Short mmCIF file of C-alpha atoms and ligand atoms in Angstrom, two decimals:
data_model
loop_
_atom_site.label_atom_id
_atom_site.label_comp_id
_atom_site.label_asym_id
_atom_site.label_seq_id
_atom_site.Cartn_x
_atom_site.Cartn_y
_atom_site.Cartn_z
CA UNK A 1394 0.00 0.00 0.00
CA UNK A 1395 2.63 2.55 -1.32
CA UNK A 1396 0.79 4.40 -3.75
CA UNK A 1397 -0.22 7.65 -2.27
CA UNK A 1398 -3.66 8.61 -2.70
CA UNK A 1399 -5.38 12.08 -2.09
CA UNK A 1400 -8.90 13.41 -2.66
CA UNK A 1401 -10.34 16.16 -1.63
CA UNK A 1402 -12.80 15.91 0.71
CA UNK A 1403 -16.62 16.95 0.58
CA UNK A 1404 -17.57 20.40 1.33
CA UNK A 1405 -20.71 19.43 3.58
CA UNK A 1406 -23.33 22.03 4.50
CA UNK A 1407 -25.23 19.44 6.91
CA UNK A 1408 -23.75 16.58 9.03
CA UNK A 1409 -24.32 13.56 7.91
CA UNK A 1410 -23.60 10.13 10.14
CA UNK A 1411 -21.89 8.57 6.69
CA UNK A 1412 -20.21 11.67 5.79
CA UNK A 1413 -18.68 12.18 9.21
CA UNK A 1414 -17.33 8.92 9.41
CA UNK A 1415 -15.90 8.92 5.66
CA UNK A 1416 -14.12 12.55 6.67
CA UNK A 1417 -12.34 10.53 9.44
CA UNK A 1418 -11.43 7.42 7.32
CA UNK A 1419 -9.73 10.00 4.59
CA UNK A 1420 -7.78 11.46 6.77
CA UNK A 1421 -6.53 8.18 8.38
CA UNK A 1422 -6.24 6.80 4.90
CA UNK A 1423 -3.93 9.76 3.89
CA UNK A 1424 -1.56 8.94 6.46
CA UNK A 1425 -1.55 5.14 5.45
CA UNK A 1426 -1.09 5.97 1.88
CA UNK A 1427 -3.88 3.97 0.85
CA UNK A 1428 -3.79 2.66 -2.81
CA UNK A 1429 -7.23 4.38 -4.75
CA UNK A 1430 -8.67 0.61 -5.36
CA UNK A 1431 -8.28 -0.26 -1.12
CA UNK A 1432 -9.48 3.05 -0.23
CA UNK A 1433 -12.24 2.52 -2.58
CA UNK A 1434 -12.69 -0.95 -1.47
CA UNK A 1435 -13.06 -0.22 2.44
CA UNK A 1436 -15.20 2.79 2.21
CA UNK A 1437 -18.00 0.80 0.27
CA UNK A 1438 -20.22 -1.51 2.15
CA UNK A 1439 -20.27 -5.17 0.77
CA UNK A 1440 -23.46 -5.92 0.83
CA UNK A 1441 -27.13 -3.41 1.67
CA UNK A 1442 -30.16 -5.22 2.14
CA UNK A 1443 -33.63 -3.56 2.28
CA UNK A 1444 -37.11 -5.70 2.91
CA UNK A 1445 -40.56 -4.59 3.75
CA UNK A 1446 -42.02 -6.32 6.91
CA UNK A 1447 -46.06 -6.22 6.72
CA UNK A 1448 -47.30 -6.60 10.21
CA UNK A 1449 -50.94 -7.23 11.48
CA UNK A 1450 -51.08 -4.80 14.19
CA UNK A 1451 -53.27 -5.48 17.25
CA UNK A 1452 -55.90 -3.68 15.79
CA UNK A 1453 -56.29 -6.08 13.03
CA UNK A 1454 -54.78 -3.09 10.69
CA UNK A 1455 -51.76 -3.92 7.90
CA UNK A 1456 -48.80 -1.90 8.38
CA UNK A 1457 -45.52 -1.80 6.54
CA UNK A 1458 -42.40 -1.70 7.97
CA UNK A 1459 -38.91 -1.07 6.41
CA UNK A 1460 -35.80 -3.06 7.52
CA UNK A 1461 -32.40 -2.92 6.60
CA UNK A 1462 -29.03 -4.47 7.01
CA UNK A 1463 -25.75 -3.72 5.97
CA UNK A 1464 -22.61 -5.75 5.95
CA UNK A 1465 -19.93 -3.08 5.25
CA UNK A 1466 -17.00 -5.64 5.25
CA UNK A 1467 -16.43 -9.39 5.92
CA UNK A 1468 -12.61 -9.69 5.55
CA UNK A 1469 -11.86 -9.98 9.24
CA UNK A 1470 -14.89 -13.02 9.45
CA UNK A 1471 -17.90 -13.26 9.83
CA UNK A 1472 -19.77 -9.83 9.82
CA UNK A 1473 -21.20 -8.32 13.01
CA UNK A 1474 -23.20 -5.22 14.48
CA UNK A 1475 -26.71 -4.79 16.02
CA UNK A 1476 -30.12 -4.07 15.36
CA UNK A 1477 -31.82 -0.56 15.71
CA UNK A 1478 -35.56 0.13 16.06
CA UNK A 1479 -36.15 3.57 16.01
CA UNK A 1480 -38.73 6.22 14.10
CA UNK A 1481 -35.59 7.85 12.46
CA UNK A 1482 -33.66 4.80 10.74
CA UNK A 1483 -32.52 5.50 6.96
CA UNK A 1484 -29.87 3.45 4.80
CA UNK A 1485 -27.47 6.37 5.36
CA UNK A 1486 -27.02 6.04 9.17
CA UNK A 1487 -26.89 2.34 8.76
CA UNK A 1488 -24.55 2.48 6.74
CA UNK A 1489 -22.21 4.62 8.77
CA UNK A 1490 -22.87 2.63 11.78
CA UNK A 1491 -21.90 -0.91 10.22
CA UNK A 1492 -18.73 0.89 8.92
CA UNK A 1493 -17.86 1.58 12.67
CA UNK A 1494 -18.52 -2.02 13.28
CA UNK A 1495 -15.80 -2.97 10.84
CA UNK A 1496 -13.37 -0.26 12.19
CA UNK A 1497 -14.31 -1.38 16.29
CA UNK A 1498 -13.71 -5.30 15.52
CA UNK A 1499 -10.46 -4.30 13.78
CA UNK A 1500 -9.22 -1.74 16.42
CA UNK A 1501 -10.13 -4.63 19.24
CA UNK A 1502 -8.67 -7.26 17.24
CA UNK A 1503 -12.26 -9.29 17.58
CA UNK A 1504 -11.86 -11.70 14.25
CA UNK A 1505 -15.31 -9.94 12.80
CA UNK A 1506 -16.52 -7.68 9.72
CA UNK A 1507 -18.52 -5.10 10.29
CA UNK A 1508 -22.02 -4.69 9.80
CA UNK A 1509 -25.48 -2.60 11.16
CA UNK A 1510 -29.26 -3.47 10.89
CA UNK A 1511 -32.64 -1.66 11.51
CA UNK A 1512 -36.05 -1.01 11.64
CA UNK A 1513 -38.18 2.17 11.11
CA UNK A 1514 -40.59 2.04 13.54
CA UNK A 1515 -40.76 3.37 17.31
CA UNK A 1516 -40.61 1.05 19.73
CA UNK A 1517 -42.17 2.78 22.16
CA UNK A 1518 -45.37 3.40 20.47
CA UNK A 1519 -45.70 -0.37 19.40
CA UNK A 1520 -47.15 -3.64 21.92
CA UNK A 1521 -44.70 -6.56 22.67
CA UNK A 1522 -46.84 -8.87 20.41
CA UNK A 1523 -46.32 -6.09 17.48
CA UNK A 1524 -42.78 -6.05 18.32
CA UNK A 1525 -42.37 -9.72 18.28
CA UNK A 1526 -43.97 -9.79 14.62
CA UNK A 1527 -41.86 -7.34 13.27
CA UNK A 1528 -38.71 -8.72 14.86
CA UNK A 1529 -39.60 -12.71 13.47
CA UNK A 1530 -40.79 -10.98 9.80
CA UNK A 1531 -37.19 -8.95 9.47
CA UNK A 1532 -35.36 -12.23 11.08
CA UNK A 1533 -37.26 -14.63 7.84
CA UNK A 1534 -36.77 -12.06 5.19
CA UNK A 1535 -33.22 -12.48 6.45
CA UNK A 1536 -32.61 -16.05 6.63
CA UNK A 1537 -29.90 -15.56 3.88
CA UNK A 1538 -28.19 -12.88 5.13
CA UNK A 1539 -27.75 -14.03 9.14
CA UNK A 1540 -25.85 -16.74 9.88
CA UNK A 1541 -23.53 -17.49 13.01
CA UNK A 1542 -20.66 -17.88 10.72
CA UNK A 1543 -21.80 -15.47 8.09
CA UNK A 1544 -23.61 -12.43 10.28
CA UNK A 1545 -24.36 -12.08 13.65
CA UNK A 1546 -26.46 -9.30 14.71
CA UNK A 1547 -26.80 -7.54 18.13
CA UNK A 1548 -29.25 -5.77 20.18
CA UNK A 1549 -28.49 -1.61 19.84
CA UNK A 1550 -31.05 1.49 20.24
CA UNK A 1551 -34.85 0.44 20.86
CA UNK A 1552 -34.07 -3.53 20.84
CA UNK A 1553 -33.19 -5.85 23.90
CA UNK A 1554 -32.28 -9.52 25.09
CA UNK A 1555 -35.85 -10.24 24.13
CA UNK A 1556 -35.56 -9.03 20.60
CA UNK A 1557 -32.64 -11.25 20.44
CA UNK A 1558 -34.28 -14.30 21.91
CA UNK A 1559 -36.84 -14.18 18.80
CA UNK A 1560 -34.75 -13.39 16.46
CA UNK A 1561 -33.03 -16.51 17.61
CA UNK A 1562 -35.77 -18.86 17.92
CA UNK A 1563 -37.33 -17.59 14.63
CA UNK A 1564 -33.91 -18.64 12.68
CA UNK A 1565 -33.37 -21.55 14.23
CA UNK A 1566 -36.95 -22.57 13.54
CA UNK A 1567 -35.87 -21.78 9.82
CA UNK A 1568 -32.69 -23.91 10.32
CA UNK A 1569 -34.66 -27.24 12.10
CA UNK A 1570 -31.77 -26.98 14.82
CA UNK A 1571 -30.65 -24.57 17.74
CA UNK A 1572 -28.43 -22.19 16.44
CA UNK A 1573 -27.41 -20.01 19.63
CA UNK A 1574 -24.42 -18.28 18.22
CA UNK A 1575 -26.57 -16.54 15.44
CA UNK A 1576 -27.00 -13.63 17.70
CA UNK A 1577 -25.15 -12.05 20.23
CA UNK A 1578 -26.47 -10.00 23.42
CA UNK A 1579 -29.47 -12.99 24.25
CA UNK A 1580 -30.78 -13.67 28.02
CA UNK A 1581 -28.56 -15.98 30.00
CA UNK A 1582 -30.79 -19.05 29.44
CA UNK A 1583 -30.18 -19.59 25.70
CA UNK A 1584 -27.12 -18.92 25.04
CA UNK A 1585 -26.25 -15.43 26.72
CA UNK A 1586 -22.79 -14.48 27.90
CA UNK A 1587 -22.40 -13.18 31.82
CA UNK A 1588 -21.13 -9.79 31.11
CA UNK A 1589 -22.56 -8.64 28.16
CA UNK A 1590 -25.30 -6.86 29.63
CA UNK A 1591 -22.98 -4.29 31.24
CA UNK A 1592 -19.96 -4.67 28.84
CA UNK A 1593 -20.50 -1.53 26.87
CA UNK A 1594 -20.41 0.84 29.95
CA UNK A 1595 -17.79 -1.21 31.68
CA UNK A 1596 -15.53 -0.75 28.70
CA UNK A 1597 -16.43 3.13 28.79
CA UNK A 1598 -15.28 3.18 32.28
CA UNK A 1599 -11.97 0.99 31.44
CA UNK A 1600 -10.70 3.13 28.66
CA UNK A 1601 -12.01 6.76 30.81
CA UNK A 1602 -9.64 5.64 33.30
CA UNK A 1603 -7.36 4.79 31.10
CA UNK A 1604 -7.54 8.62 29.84
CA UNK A 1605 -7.86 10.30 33.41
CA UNK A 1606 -4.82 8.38 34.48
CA UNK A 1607 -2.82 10.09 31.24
CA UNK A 1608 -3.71 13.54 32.03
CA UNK A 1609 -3.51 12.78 36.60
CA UNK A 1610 -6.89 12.92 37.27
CA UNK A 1611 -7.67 11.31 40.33
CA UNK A 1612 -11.79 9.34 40.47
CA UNK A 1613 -11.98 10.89 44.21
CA UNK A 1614 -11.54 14.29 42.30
CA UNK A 1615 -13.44 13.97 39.04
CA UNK A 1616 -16.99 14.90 37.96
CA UNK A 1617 -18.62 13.05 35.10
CA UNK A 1618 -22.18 14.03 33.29
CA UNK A 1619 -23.84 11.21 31.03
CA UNK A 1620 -25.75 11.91 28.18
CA UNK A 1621 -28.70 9.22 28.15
CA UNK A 1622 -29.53 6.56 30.61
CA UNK A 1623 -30.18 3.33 28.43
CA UNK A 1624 -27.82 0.36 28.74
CA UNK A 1625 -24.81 2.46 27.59
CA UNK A 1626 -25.42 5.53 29.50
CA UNK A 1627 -26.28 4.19 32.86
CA UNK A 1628 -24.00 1.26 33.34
CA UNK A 1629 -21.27 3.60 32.45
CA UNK A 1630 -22.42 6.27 35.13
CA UNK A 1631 -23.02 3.80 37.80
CA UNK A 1632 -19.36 2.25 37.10
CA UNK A 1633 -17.46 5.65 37.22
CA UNK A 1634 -19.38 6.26 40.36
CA UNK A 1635 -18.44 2.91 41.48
CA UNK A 1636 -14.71 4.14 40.80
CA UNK A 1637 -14.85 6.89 42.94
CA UNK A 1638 -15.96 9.37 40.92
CA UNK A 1639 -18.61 11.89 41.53
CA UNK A 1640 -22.05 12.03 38.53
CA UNK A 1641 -22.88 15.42 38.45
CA UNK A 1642 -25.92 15.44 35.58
CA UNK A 1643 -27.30 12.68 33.51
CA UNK A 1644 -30.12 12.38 31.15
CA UNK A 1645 -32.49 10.70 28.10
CA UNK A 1646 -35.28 11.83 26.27
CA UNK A 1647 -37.18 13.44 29.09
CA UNK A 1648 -34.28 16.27 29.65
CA UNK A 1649 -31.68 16.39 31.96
CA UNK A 1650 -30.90 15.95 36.05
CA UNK A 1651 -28.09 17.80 37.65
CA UNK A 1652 -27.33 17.54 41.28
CA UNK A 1653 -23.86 19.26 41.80
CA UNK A 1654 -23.51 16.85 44.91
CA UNK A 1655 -23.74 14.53 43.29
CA UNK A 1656 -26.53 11.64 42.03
CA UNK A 1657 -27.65 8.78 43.08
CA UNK A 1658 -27.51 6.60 40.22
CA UNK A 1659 -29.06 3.20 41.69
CA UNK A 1660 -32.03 5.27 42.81
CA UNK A 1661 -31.98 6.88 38.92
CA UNK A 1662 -31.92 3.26 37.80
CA UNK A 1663 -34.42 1.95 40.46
CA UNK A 1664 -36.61 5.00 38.80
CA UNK A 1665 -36.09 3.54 35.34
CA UNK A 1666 -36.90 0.40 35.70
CA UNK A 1667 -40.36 1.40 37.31
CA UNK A 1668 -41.19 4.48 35.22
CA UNK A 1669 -39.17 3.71 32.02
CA UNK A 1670 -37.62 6.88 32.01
CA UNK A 1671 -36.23 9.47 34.25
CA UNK A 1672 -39.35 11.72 34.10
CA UNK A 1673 -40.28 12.68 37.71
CA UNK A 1674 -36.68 12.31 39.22
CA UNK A 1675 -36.34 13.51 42.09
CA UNK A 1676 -32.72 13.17 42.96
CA UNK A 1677 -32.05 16.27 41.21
CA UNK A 1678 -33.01 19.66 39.43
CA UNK A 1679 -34.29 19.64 36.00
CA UNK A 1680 -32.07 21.34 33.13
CA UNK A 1681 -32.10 21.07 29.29
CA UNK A 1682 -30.49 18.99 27.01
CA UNK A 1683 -28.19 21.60 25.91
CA UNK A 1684 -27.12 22.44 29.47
CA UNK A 1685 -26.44 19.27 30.40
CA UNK A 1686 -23.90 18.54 27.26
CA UNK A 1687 -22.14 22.47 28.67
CA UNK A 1688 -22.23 21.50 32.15
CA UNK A 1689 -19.08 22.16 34.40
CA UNK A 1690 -17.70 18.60 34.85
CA UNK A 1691 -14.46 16.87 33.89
CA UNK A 1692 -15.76 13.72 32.27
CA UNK A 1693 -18.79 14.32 29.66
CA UNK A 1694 -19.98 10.09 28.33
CA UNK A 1695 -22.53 10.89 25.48
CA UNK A 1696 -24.28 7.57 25.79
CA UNK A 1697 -27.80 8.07 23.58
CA UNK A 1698 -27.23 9.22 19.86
CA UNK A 1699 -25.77 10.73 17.13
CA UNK A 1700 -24.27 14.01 16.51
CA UNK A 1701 -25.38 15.13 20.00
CA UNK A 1702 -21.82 17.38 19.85
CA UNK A 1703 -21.24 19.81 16.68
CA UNK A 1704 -20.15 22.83 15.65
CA UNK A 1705 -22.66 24.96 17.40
CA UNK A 1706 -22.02 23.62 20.98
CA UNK A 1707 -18.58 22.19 20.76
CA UNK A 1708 -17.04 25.82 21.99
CA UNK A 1709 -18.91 25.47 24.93
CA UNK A 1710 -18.06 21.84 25.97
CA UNK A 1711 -16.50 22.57 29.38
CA UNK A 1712 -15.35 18.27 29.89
CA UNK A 1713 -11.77 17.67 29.50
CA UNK A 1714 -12.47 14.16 28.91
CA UNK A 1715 -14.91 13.43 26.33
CA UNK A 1716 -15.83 9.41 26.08
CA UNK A 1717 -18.24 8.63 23.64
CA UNK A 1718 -20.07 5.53 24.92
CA UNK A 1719 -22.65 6.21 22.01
CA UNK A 1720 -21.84 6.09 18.14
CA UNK A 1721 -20.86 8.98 16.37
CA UNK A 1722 -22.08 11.48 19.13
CA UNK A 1723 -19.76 14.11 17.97
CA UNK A 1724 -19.51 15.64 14.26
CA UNK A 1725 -16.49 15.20 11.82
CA UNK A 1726 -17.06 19.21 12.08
CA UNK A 1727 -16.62 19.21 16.07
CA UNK A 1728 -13.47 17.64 15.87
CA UNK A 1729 -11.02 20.30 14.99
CA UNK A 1730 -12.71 22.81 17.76
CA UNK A 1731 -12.50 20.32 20.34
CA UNK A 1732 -9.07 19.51 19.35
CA UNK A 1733 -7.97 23.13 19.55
CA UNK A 1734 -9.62 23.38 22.80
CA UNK A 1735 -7.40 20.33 23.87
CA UNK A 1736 -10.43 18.31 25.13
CA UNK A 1737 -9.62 14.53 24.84
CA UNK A 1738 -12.05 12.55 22.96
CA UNK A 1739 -11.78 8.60 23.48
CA UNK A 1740 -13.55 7.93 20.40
CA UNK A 1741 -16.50 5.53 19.50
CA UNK A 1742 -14.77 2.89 18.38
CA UNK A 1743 -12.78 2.76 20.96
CA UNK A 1744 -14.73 3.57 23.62
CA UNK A 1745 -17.84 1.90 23.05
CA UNK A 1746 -16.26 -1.19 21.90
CA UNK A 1747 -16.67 -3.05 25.04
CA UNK A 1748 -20.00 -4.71 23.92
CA UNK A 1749 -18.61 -6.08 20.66
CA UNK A 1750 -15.64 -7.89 22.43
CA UNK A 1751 -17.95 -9.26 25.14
CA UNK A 1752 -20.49 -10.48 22.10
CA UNK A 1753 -17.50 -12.18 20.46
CA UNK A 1754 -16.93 -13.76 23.85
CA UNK A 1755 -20.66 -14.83 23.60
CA UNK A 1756 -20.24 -16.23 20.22
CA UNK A 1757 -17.13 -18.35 21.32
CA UNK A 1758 -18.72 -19.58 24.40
CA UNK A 1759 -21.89 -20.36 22.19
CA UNK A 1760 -19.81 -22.03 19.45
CA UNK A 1761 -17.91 -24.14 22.15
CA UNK A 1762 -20.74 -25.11 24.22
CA UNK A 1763 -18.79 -23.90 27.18
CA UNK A 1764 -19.66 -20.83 29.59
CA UNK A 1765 -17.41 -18.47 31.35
CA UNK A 1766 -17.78 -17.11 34.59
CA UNK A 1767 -18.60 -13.27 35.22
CA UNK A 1768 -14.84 -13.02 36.40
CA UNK A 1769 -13.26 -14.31 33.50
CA UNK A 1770 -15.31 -12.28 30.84
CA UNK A 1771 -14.53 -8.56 33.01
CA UNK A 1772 -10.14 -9.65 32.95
CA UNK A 1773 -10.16 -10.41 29.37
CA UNK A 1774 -12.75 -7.47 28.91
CA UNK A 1775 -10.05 -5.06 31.03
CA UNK A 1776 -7.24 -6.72 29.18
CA UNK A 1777 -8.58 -6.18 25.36
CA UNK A 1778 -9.98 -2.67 26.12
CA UNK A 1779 -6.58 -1.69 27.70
CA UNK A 1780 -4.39 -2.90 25.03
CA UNK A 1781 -6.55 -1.69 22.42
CA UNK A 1782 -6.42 2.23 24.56
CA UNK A 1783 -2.69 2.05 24.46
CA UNK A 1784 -2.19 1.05 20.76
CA UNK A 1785 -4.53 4.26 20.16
CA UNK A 1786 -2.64 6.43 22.05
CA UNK A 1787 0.99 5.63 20.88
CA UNK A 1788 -0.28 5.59 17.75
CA UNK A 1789 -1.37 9.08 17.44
CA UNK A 1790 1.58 9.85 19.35
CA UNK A 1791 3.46 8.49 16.43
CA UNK A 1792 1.52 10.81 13.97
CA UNK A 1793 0.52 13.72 15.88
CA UNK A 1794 -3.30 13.43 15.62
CA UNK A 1795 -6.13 12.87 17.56
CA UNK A 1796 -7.04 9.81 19.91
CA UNK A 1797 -9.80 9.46 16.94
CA UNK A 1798 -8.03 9.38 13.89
CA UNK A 1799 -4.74 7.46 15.71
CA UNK A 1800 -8.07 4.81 16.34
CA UNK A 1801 -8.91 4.91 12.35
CA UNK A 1802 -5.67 4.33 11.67
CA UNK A 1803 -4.72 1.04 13.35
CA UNK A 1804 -8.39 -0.65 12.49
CA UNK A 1805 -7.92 0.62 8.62
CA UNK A 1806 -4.77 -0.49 8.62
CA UNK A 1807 -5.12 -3.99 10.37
CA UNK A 1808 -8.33 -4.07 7.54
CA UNK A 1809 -5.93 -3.74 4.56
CA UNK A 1810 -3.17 -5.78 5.72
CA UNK A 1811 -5.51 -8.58 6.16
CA UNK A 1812 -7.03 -7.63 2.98
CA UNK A 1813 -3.89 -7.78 1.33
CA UNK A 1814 -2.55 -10.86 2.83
CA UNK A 1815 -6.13 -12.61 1.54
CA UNK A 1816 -5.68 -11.04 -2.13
CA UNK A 1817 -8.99 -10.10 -4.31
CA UNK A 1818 -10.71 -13.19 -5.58
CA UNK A 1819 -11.57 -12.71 -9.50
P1 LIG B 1343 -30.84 2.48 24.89
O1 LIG B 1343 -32.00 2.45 23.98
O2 LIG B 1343 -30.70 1.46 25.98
O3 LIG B 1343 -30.71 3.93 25.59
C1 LIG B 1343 -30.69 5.12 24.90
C2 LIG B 1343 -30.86 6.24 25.93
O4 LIG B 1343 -30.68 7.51 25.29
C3 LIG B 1343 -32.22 6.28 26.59
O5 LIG B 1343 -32.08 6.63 27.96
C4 LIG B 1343 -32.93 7.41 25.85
O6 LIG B 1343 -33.97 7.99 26.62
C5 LIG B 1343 -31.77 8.34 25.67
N1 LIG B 1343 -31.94 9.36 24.63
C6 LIG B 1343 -32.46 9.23 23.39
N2 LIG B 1343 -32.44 10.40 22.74
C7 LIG B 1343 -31.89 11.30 23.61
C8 LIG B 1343 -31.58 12.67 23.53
N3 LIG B 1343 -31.84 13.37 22.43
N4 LIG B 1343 -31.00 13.26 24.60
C9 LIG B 1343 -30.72 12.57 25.72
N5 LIG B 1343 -30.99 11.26 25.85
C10 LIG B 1343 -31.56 10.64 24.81
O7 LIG B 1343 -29.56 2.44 23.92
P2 LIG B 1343 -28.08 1.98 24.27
O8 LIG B 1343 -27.95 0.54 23.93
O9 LIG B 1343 -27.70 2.48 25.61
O10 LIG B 1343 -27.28 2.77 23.12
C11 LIG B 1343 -26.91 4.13 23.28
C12 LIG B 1343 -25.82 4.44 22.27
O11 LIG B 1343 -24.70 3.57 22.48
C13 LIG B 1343 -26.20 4.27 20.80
O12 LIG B 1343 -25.48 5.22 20.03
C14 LIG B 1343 -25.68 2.87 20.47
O13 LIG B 1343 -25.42 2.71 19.08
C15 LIG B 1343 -24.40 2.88 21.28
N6 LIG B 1343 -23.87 1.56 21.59
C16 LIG B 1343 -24.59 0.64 22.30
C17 LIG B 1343 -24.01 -0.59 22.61
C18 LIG B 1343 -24.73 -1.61 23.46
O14 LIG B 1343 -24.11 -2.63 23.80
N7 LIG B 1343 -25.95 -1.38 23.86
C19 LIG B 1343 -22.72 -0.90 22.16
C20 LIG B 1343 -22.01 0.06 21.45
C21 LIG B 1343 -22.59 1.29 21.18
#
């Protein structure tokens, strides 16, 4: 990969999850001298598939749903990357997100492609029978894309263990056999891994550490605010706090809860998982969603969506630790003014990639018939996520860039050594 390659990159008006990712990938691709047929190679997905699922809701109405799934690249193995139900899903943002699947499995060395599925619909508004149709109707029109050594999907945004227990049962009914290891992030009982649940915000809190240890910061002394309080967002505040540190604000789509004292985040869990949400907290005073991203605090986890951090509010980002437990919460347009502002962004891939190891310890487990105990899963966890934290950081050492695009680097670079290594079958 000698040949150097250069293009100029898009003049975007609007931020786009594809586009921001692709800005990121040129730039590490620039300083790996990527040959114009690899660069071209990586950047496009292998594979897009879109069906139409036609549910009977429970008012004995038809409605159509759209589904999609993306395998962006399959050199590493077998591809891998969750399942999103939300209102908002398009190809685009799938697209983008299995793309970060194939640069987290690369960075973490977890022998997996990279790949992203979803469903427009919202969750919230639908019953658990209308759920269950739409997940088993996505799963059949599937059947030849899933496969536990071809693609293994993953709960993400608006789907759970459940939604991964039917998805399982509804292949395997295709299949006339078991097959456990076709999905990752199921219940304990068929075929689950101990850890997984809590893997994503444990490996947020590993690599934070990591980060706060670099620049001195002591937990006893250090302030965090999450963004969202899903899986992601409230394991990872109720680890930190576990560490020491103290959780100043957190939030999710009712608004934000600030308590400069600091929160209780069992009793903000406890309130979730009796209300659903945080609405009606009482453990703190309500703010916006705004002020909580600008809040005074030295750790700032965005843990709920998408380009939640740009241009407009990146200024006033007061964190000196940014950890982005969700994907692609800040803008390829961010990135320069938090840079200049020397705020340390551990970046998606890197940060959230503690649920994709743990899944790939699922799969093994499921594949081998064998099942690890809680301790063994959290050391090898600590061990990947660490190793993985330091090749990031001497690596943009090396180049002089950001912990983000030192993290593009090594998983585009592990991508098309492998790559070449395999050669291009013709
Ligand atoms: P989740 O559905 O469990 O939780 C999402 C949370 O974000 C909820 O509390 C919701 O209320 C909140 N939220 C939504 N919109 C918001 C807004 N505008 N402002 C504030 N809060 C808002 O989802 P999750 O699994 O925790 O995933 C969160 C993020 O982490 C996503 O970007 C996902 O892709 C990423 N991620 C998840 C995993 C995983 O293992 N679950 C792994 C890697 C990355």
């Amino acid at each position: 990969m000698t040949t150097e390659y250069k293009e100029p990159g898009p003049v975007l008006d609007q931020d786009n999850p594809f586009e921001s990712m692709m800005q990121r990938f040129d730039k590490a691709a620039e300083i790996l001298q990527l040959e114009k047929g690899v660069y071209e190679y990586l950047k496009t997905p292998v594979k897009q598939v879109t069906v139409s699922i036609p549910i009977q809701m429970d008012n004995g109405q038809v409605e159509l749903f759209e589904g999609h799934r993306v395998i962006h690249n399959d050199i590493l193995g077998p591809s891998k990357g969750g399942i999103r139900y939300a209102p908002d899903v398009n190809i685009d943002e799938v697209k983008a997100l299995a793309a970060w699947m194939t640069w987290k499995c690369a960075l973490l060395s977890v022998p997996f492609g990279g790949a992203k599925g979803g469903v427009k619909c919202d969750p919230t508004k639908l019953t658990q029978v209308e759920l269950e149709k739409i997940t088993r109707r996505y799963t059949a029109n599937m059947m030849d894309v899933f496969g536990d050594d071809k693609d293994i999907p993953a709960p993400d945004m608006g789907t759970n263990e459940q939604t991964m227990a039917w998805l399982m049962d509804t292949y395997s009914m295709h299949m006339r056999k078991t097959v456990s290891g076709v999905v990752t992030g199921k219940p304990l009982l068929i075929g689950g891994s101990l850890g997984r649940r809590e893997a994503t915000g444990r490996g947020v809190m590993i690599v934070t550490l990591g980060a706060m240890e670099k620049l001195g910061m002591k937990p006893k002394e250090t302030t965090v605010v999450v963004q969202g309080f899903g899986n992601v967002g409230s394991i990872s505040a109720q680890l930190m706090k576990m560490q020491g540190c103290k959780v100043v604000g957190i939030s999710d789509v009712t608004g934000g809860y600030f308590n400069k004292r600091g929160i209780d985040i069992e009793k903000a869990i406890d309130h979730v998982s009796k209300n659903k949400t945080l609405g009606g907290f009482d453990g703190a005073d309500k703010i916006t969603q705004s002020e909580l991203l600008e809040l005074e605090c030295d750790v700032l986890i965005p843990a709920a969506k998408e380009d939640q951090i740009t241009q407009k509010n990146a200024g006033k980002i007061k964190a000196k630790i940014i950890s982005e437990g969700a994907n692609g919460p800040t803008t390829a347009k961010a990135d320069p003014i938090l840079n200049d502002r020397g705020i340390i962004v551990i970046p998606d891939i890197l940060a959230n990639a503690g649920g994709v190891t743990v899944s790939y310890f699922e799969w093994v487990q499921d594949r081998v018939g064998y099942f690890w105990s809680l301790d063994r899963v959290n050391r090898r966890l600590e061990r990947m996520m660490k190793a993985s934290f330091d090749n990031v950081y001497e690596t943009a050492a090396k180049h002089k860039v950001s912990l983000r695009i030192g993290a593009y680097v090594v998983a585009i670079d592990r991508v098309a050594r492998t790559l070449k290594i395999r050669g291009i079958y013709a």
